[in-house]
Coordinates of N, CA and C in Angstrom, one line a residue:
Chain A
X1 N 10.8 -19.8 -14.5 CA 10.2 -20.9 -13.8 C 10.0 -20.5 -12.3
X2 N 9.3 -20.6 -11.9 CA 8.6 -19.7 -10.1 C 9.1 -21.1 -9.7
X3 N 9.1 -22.3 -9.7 CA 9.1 -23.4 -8.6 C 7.9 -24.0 -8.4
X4 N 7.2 -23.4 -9.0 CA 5.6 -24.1 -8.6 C 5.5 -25.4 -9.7
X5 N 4.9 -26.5 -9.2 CA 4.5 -27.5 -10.4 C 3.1 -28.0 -10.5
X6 N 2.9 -27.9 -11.6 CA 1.4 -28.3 -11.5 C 0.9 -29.3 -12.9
X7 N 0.0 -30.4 -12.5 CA 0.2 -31.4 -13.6 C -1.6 -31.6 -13.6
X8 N -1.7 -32.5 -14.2 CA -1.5 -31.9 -15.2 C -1.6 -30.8 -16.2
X9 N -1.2 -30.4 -17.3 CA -1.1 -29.4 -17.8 C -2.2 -28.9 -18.8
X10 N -2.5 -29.9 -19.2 CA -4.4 -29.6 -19.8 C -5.4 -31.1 -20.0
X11 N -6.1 -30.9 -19.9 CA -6.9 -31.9 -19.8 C -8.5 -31.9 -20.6
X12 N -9.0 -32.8 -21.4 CA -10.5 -32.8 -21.4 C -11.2 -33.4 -20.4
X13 N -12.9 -33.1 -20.6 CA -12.8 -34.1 -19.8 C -15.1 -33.9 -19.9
X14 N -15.4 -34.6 -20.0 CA -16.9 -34.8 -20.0 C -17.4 -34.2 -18.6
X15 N -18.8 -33.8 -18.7 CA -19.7 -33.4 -17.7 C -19.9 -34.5 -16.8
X16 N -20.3 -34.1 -15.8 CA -20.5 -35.3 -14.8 C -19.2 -35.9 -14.2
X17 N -18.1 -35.3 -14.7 CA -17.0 -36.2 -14.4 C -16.1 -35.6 -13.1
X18 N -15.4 -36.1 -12.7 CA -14.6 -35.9 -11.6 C -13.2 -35.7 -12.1
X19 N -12.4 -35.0 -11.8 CA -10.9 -34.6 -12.1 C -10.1 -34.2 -10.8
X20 N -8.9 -34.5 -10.7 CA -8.2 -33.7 -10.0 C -6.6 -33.6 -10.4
X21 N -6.6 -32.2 -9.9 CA -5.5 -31.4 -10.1 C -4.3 -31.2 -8.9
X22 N -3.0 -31.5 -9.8 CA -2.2 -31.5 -8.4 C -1.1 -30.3 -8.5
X23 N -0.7 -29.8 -7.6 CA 0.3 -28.9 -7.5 C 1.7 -29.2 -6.5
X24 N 2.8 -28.8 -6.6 CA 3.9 -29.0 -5.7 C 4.3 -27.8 -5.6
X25 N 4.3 -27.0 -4.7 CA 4.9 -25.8 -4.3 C 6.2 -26.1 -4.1
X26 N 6.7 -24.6 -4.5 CA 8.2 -24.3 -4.2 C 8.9 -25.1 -2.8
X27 N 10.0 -25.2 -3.6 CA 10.9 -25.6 -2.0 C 11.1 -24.7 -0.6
X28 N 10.1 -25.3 0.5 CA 10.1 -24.2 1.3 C 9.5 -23.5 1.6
X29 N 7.9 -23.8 0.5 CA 6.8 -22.7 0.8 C 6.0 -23.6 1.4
X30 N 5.3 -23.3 2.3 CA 4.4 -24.3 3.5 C 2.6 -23.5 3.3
X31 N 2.7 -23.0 2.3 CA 1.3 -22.2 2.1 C 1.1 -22.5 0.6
X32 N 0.0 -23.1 0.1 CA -0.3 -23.1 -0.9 C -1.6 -22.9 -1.5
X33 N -2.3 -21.9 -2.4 CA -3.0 -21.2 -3.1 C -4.1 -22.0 -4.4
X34 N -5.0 -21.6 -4.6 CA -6.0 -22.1 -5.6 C -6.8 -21.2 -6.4
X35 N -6.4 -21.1 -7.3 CA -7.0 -19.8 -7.8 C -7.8 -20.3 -9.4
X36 N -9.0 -19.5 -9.8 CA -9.4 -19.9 -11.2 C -9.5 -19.2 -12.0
X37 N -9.1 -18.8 -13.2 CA -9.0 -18.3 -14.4 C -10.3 -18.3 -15.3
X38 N -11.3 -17.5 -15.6 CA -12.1 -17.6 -16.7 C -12.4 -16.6 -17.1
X39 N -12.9 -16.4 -18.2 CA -12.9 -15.0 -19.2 C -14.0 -14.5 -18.2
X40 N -14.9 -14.4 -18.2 CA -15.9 -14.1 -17.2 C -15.8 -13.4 -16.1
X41 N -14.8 -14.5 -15.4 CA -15.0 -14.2 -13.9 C -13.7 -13.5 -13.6
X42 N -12.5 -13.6 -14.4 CA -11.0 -13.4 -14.3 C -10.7 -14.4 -13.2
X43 N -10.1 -14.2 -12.4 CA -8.9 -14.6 -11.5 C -9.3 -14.3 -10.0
X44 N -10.3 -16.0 -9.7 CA -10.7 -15.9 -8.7 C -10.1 -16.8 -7.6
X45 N -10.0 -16.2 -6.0 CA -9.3 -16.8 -5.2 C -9.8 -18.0 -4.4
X46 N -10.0 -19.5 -4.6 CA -10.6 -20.6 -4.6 C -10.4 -20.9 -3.2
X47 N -9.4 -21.4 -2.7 CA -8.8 -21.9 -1.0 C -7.3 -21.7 -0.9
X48 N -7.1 -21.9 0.1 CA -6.0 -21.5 1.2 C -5.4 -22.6 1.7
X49 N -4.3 -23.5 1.9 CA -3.8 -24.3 3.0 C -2.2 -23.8 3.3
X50 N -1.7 -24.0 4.5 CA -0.9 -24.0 5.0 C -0.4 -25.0 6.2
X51 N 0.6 -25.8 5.6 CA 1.0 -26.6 6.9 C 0.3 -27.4 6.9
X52 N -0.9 -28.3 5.7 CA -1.7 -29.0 6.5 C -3.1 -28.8 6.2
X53 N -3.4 -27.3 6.9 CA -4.4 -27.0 7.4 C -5.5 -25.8 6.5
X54 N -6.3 -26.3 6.1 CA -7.6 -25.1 5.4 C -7.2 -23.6 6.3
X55 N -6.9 -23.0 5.2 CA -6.2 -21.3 6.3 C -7.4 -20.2 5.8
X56 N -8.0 -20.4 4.8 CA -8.6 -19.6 3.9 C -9.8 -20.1 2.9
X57 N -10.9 -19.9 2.9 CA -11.7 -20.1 1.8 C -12.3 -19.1 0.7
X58 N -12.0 -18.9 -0.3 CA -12.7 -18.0 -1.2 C -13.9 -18.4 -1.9
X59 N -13.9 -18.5 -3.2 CA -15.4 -18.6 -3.9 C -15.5 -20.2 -4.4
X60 N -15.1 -21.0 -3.9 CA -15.2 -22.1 -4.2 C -16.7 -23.2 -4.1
X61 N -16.4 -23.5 -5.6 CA -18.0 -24.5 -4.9 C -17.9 -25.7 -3.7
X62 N -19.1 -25.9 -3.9 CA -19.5 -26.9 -3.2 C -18.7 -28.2 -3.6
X63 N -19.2 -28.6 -4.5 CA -18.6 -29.6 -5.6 C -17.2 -29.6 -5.9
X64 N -16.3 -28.8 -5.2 CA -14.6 -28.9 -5.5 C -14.2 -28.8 -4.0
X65 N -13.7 -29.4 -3.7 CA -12.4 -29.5 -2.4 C -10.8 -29.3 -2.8
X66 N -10.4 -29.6 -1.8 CA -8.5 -29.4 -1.9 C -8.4 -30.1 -0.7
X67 N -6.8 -30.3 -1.1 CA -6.2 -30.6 0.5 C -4.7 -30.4 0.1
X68 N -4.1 -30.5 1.4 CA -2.7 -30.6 1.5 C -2.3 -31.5 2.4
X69 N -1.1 -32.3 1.9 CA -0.6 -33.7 2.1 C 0.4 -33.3 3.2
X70 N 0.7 -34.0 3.9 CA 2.2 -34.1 4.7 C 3.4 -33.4 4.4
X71 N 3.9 -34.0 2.9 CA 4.9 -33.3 2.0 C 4.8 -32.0 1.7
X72 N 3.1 -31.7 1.6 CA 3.4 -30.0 1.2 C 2.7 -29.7 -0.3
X73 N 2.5 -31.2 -1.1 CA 1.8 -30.6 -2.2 C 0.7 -31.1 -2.0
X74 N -0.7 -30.2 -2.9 CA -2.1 -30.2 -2.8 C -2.7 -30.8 -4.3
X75 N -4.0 -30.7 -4.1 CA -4.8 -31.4 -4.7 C -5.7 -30.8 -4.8
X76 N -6.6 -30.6 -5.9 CA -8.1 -29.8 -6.2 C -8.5 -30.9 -6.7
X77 N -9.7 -31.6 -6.4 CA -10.7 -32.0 -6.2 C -12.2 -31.4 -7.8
X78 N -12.2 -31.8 -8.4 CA -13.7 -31.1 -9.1 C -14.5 -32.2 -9.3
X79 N -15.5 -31.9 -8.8 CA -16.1 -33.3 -9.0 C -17.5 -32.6 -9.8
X80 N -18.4 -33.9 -10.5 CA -19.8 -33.2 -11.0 C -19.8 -32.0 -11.9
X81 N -18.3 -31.8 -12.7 CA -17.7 -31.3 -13.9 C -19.4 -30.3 -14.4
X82 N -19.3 -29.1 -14.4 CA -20.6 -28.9 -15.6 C -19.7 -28.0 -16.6
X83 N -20.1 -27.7 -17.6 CA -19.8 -26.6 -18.8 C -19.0 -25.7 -18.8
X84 N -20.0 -24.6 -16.9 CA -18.9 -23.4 -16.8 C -17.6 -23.2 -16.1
X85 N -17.5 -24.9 -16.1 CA -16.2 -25.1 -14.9 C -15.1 -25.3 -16.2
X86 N -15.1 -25.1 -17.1 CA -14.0 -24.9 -18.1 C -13.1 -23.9 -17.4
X87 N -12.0 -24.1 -17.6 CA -11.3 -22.9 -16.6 C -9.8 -23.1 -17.0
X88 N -8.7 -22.1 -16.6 CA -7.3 -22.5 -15.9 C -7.2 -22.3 -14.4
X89 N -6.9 -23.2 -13.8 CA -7.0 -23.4 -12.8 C -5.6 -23.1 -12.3
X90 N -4.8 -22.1 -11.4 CA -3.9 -21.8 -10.8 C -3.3 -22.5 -9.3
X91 N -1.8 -23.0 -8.8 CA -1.4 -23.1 -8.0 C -0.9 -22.2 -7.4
X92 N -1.0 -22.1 -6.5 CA 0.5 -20.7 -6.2 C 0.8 -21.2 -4.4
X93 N 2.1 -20.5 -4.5 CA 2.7 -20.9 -3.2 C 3.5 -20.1 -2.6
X94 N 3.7 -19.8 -1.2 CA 4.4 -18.9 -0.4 C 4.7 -19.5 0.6
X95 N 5.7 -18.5 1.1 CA 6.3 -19.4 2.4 C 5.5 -19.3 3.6
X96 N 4.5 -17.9 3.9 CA 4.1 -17.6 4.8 C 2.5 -18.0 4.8
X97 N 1.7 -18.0 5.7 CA 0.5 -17.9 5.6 C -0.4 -16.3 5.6
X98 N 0.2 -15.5 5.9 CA -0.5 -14.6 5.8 C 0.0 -13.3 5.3
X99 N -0.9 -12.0 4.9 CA -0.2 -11.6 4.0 C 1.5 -10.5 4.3
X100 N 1.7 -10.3 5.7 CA 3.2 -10.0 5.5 C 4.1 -10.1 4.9
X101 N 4.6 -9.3 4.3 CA 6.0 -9.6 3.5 C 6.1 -10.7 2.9
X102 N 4.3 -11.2 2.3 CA 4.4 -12.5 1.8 C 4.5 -12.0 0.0
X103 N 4.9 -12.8 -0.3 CA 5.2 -13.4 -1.8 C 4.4 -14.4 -2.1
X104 N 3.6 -13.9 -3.3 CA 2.8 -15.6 -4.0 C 3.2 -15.8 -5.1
X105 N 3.9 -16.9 -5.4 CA 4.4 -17.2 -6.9 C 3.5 -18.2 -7.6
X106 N 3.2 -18.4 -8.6 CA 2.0 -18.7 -9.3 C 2.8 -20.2 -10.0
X107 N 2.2 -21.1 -10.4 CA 2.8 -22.5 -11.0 C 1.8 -21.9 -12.4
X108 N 2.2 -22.5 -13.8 CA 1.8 -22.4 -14.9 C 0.2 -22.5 -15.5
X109 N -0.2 -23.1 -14.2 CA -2.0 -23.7 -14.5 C -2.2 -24.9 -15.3
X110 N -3.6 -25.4 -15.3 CA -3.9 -26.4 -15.5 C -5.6 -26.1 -16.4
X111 N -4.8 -26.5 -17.5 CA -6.2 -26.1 -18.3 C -7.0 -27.3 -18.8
X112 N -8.5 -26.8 -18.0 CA -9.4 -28.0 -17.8 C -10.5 -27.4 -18.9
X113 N -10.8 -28.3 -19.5 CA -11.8 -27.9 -20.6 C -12.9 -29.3 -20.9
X114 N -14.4 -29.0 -20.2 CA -15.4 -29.7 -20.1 C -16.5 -29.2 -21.4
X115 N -16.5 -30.7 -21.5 CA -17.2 -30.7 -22.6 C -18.7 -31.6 -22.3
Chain B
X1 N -14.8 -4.9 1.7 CA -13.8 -5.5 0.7 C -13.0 -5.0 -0.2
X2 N -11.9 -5.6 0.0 CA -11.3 -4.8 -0.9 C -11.5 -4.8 -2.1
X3 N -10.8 -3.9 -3.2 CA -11.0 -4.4 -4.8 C -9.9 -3.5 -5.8
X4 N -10.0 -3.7 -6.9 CA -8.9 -3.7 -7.4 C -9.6 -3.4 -8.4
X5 N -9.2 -1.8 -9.3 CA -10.0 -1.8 -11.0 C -8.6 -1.6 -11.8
X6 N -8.8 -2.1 -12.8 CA -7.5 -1.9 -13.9 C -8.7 -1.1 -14.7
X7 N -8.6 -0.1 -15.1 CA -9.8 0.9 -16.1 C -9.4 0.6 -17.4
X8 N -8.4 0.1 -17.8 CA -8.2 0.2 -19.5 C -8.2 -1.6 -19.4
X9 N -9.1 -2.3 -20.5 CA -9.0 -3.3 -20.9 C -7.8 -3.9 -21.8
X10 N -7.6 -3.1 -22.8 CA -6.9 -3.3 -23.8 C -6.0 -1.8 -23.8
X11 N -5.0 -2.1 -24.3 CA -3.8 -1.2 -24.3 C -2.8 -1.2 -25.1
X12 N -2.4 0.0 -26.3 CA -1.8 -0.4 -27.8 C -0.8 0.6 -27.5
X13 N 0.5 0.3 -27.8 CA 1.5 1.1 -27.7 C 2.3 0.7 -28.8
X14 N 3.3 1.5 -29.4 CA 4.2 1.5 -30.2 C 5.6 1.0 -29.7
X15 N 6.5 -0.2 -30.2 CA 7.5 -0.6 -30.0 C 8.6 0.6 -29.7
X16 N 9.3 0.5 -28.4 CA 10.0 2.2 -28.0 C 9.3 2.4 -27.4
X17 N 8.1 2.4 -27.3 CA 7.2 3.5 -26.8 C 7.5 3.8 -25.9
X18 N 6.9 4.6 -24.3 CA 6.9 4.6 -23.1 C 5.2 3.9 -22.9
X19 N 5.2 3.2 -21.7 CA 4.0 2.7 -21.0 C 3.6 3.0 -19.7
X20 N 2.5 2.8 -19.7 CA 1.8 3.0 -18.1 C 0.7 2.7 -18.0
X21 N 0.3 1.6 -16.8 CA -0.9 0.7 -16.9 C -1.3 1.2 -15.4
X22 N -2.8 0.7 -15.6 CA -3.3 1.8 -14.1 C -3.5 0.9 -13.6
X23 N -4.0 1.5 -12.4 CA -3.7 0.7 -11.0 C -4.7 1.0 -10.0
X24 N -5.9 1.0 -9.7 CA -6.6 1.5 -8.5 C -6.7 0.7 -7.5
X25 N -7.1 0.5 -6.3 CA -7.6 0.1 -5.5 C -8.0 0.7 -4.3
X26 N -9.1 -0.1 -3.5 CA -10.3 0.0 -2.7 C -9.9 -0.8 -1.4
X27 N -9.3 0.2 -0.4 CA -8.9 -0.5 0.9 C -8.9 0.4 1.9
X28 N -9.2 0.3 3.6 CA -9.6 1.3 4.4 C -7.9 1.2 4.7
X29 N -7.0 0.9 4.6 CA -5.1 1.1 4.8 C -4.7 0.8 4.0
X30 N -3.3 0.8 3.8 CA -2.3 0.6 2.5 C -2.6 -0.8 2.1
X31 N -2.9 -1.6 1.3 CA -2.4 -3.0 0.9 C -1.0 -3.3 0.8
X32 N -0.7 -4.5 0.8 CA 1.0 -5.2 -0.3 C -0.1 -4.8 -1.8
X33 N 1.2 -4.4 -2.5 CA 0.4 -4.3 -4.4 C 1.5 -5.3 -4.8
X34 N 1.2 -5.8 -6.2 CA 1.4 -6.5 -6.8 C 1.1 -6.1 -8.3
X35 N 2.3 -6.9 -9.2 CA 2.0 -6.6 -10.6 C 2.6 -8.0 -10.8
X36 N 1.4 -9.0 -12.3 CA 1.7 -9.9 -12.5 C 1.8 -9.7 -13.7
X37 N 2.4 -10.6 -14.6 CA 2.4 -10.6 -15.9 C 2.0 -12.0 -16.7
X38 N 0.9 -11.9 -17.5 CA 0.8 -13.3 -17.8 C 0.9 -13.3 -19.2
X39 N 1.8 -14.3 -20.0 CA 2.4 -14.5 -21.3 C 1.3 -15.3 -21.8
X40 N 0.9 -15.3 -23.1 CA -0.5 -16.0 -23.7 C 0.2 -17.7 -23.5
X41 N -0.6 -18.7 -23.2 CA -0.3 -19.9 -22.5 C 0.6 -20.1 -21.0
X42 N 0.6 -18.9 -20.4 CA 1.6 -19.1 -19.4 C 0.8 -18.8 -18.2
X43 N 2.0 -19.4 -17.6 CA 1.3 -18.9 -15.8 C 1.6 -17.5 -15.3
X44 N 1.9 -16.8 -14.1 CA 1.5 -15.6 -13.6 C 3.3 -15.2 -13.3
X45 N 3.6 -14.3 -13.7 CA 4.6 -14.3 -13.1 C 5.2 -12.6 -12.9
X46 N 5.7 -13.1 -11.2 CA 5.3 -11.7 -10.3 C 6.6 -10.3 -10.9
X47 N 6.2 -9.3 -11.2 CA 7.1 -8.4 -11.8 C 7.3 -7.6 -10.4
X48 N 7.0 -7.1 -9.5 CA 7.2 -6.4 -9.2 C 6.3 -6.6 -7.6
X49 N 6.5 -5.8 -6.3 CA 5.8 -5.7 -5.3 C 6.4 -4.6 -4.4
X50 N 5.4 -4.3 -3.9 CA 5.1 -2.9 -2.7 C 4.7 -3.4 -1.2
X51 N 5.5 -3.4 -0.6 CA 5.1 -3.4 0.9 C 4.9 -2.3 2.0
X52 N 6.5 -1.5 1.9 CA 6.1 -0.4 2.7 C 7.6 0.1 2.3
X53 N 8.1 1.5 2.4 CA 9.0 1.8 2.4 C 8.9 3.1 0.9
X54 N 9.9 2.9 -0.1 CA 9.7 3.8 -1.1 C 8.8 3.6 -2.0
X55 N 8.3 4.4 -2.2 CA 7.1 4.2 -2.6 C 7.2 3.8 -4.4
X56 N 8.1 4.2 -4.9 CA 8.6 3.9 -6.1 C 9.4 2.5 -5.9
X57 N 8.7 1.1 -6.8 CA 9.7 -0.1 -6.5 C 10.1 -0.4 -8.5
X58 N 11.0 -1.1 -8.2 CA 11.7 -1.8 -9.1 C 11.4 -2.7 -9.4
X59 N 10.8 -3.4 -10.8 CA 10.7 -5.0 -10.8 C 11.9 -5.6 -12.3
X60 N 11.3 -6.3 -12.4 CA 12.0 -7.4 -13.3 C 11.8 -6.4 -15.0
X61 N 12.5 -7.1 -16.1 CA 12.2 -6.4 -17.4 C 12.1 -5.3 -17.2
X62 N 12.4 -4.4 -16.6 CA 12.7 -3.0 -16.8 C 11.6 -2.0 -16.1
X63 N 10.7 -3.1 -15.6 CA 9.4 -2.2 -14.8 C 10.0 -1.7 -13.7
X64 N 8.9 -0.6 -13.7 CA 9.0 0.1 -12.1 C 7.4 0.6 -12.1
X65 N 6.8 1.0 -10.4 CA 5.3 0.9 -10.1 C 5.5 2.4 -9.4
X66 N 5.0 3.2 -8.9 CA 4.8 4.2 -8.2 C 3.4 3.8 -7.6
X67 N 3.9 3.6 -6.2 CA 2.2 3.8 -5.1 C 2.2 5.5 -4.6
X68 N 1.0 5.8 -4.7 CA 0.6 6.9 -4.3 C -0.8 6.8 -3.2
X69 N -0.7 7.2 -2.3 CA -1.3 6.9 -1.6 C -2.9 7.4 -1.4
X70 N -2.9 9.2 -1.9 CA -3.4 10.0 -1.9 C -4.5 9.5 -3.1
X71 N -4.2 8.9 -4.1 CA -4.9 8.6 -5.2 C -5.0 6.7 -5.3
X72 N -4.6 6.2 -4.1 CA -4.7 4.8 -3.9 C -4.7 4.3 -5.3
X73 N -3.3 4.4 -5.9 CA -2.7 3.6 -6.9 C -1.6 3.2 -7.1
X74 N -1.3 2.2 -8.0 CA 0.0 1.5 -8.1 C 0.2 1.2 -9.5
X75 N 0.4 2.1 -10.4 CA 0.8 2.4 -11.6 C 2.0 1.5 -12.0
X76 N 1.8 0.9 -12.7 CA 3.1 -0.1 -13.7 C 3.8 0.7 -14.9
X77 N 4.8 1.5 -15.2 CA 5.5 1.9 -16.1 C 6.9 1.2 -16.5
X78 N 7.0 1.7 -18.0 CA 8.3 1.1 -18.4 C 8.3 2.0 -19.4
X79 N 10.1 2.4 -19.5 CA 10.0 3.2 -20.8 C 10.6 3.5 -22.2
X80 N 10.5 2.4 -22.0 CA 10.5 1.8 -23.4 C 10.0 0.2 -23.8
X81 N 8.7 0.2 -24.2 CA 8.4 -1.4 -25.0 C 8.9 -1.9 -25.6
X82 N 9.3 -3.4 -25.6 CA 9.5 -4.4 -26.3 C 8.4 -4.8 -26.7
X83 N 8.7 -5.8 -28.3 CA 7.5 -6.4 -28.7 C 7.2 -7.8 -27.5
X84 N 8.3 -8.4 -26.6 CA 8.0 -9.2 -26.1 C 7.1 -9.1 -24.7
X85 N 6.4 -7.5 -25.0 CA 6.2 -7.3 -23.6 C 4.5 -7.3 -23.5
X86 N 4.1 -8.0 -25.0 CA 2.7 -7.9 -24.9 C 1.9 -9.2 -24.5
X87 N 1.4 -9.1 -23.7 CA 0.7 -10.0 -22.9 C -0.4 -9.4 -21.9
X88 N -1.5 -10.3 -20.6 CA -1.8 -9.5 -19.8 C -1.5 -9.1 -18.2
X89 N -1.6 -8.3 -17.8 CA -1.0 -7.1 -16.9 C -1.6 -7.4 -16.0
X90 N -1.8 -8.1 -14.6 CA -2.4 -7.6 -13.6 C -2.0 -7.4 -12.2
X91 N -2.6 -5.9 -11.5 CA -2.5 -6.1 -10.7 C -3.6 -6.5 -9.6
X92 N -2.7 -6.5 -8.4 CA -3.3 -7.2 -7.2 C -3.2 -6.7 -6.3
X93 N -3.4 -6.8 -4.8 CA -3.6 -6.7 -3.4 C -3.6 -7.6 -2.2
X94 N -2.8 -7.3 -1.5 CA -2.8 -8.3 -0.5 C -2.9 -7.5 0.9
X95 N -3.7 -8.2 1.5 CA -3.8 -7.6 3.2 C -3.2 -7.4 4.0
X96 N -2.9 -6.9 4.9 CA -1.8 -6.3 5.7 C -2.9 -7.1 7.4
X97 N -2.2 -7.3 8.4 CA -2.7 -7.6 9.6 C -2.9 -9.3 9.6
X98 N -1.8 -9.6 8.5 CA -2.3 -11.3 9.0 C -2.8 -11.5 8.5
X99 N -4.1 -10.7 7.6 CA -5.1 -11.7 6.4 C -4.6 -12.7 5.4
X100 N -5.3 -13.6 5.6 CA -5.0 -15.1 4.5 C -5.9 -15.5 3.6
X101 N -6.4 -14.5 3.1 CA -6.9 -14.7 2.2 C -6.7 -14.6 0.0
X102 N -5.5 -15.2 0.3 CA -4.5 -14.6 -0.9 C -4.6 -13.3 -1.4
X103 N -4.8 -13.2 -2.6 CA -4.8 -12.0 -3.3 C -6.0 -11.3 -4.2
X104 N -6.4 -10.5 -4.0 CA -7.4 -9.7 -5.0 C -7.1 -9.4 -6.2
X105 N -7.2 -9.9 -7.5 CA -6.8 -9.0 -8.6 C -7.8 -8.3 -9.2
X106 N -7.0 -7.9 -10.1 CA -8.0 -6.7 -11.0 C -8.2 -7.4 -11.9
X107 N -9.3 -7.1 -13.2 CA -9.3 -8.0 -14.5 C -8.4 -7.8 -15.6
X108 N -7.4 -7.0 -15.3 CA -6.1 -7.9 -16.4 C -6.2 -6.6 -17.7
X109 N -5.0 -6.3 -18.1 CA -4.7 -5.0 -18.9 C -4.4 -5.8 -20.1
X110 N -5.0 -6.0 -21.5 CA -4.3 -7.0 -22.4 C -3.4 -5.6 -23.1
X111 N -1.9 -5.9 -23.0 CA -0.9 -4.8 -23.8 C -0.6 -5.6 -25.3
X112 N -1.0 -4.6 -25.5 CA -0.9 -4.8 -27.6 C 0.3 -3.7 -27.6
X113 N 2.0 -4.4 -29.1 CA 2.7 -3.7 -28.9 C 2.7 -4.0 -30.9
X114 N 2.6 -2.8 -31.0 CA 2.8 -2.1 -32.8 C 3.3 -2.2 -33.0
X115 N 4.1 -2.8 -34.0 CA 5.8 -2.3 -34.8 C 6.1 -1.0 -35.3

């Protein structure tokens, strides 16, 4: 168990549809990660927050946001659902924001499957 | 940019066996390396990391990685397989100088183990 939590744990969910995904990072980590899983594409790095604040953006669409709360845990956003957004969708969390001596521990994912 | 090739897709070894999963990457300095392991339904979970120092590190389950510099890789070995050890393999990269842009992986080594 890394400490990461992430809920839900699988989901359907129709085109056009909006979902979101929540995570709780470890006790302690102030950086939290968004990553997506598809046979395709493998294990792509979505966004960044730390503290708060957007630290990082990777290949994320237009159509999905995130954020991070006060507490520390985040939220993905997918809105306007299409086909190839079937995915597992990864949490991960570290203490640091940047990559020094950082550690990223991964939460279990969240498997979203649009139909 | 950086990048990260795992060259073997698939990888069949014999229970006992000895293993070794490759490792390249594409960076103008050393990266942090990483080796994840992902269990079929599971999340990512970190075996092993390289920052700076011996270049031979220890991880969890009986792994150990050799970075070599000269041939910019970070080879995952163990020597002796379990059947519980098949799943997929990947490694990763992380930036050195502060970058926050999480991690780079490779597309994932699937280890098949024989009886």
């Amino acid at each position: 168990d890394s400490g990461v939590t992430q809920t839900p744990k699988h989901l359907i969910t129709a085109t056009g549809q909006r979902v979101t995904l929540r995570c709780s990072p470890r006790s302690g980590d102030l950086s939290v990660y968004w990553y997506q899983q598809s046979l395709d594409q493998g294990l792509q790095f979505l966004i960044q927050y730390y503290n708060g604040e957007e630290r990082a953006k990777g290949n994320i669409l237009e159509r999905f946001s995130a954020q991070q709360f006060p507490d520390l845990h985040s939220e993905l956003n997918l809105s306007s659902l299409e086909l190839g957004d079937s995915a597992l969708y990864f949490c991960a969390s570290s203490v640091f924001g940047g990559a020094e001596g950082n550690t990223i521990y991964f939460g279990e994912g969240s498997w979203l499957t649009v139909v | 940019a950086q990048s990260v090739t795992q060259p073997d897709i698939h990888i069949t070894v014999s229970e006992g066996a000895s293993l070794e999963l490759r490792c390249n990457y594409s960076y103008g300095a050393t990266p942090y390396l990483f080796w994840y392991v992902q269990s079929p339904g599971q999340g990512l979970q970190l075996l092993l990391k390289y920052f700076s120092g011996d270049t031979l590190v220890q991880g969890i389950k009986g792994f150990e990685a050799e970075f070599k510099r000269s041939q910019s890789s970070f080879n995952l070995r163990k020597p002796s397989v379990h059947w519980s050890d098949a799943a997929e393999y990947f490694c990763a990269v992380g930036l050195p100088g502060g970058g926050a842009d999480g991690l780079t992986f490779g597309k994932g080594t699937h280890l098949i183990i024989q009886p």
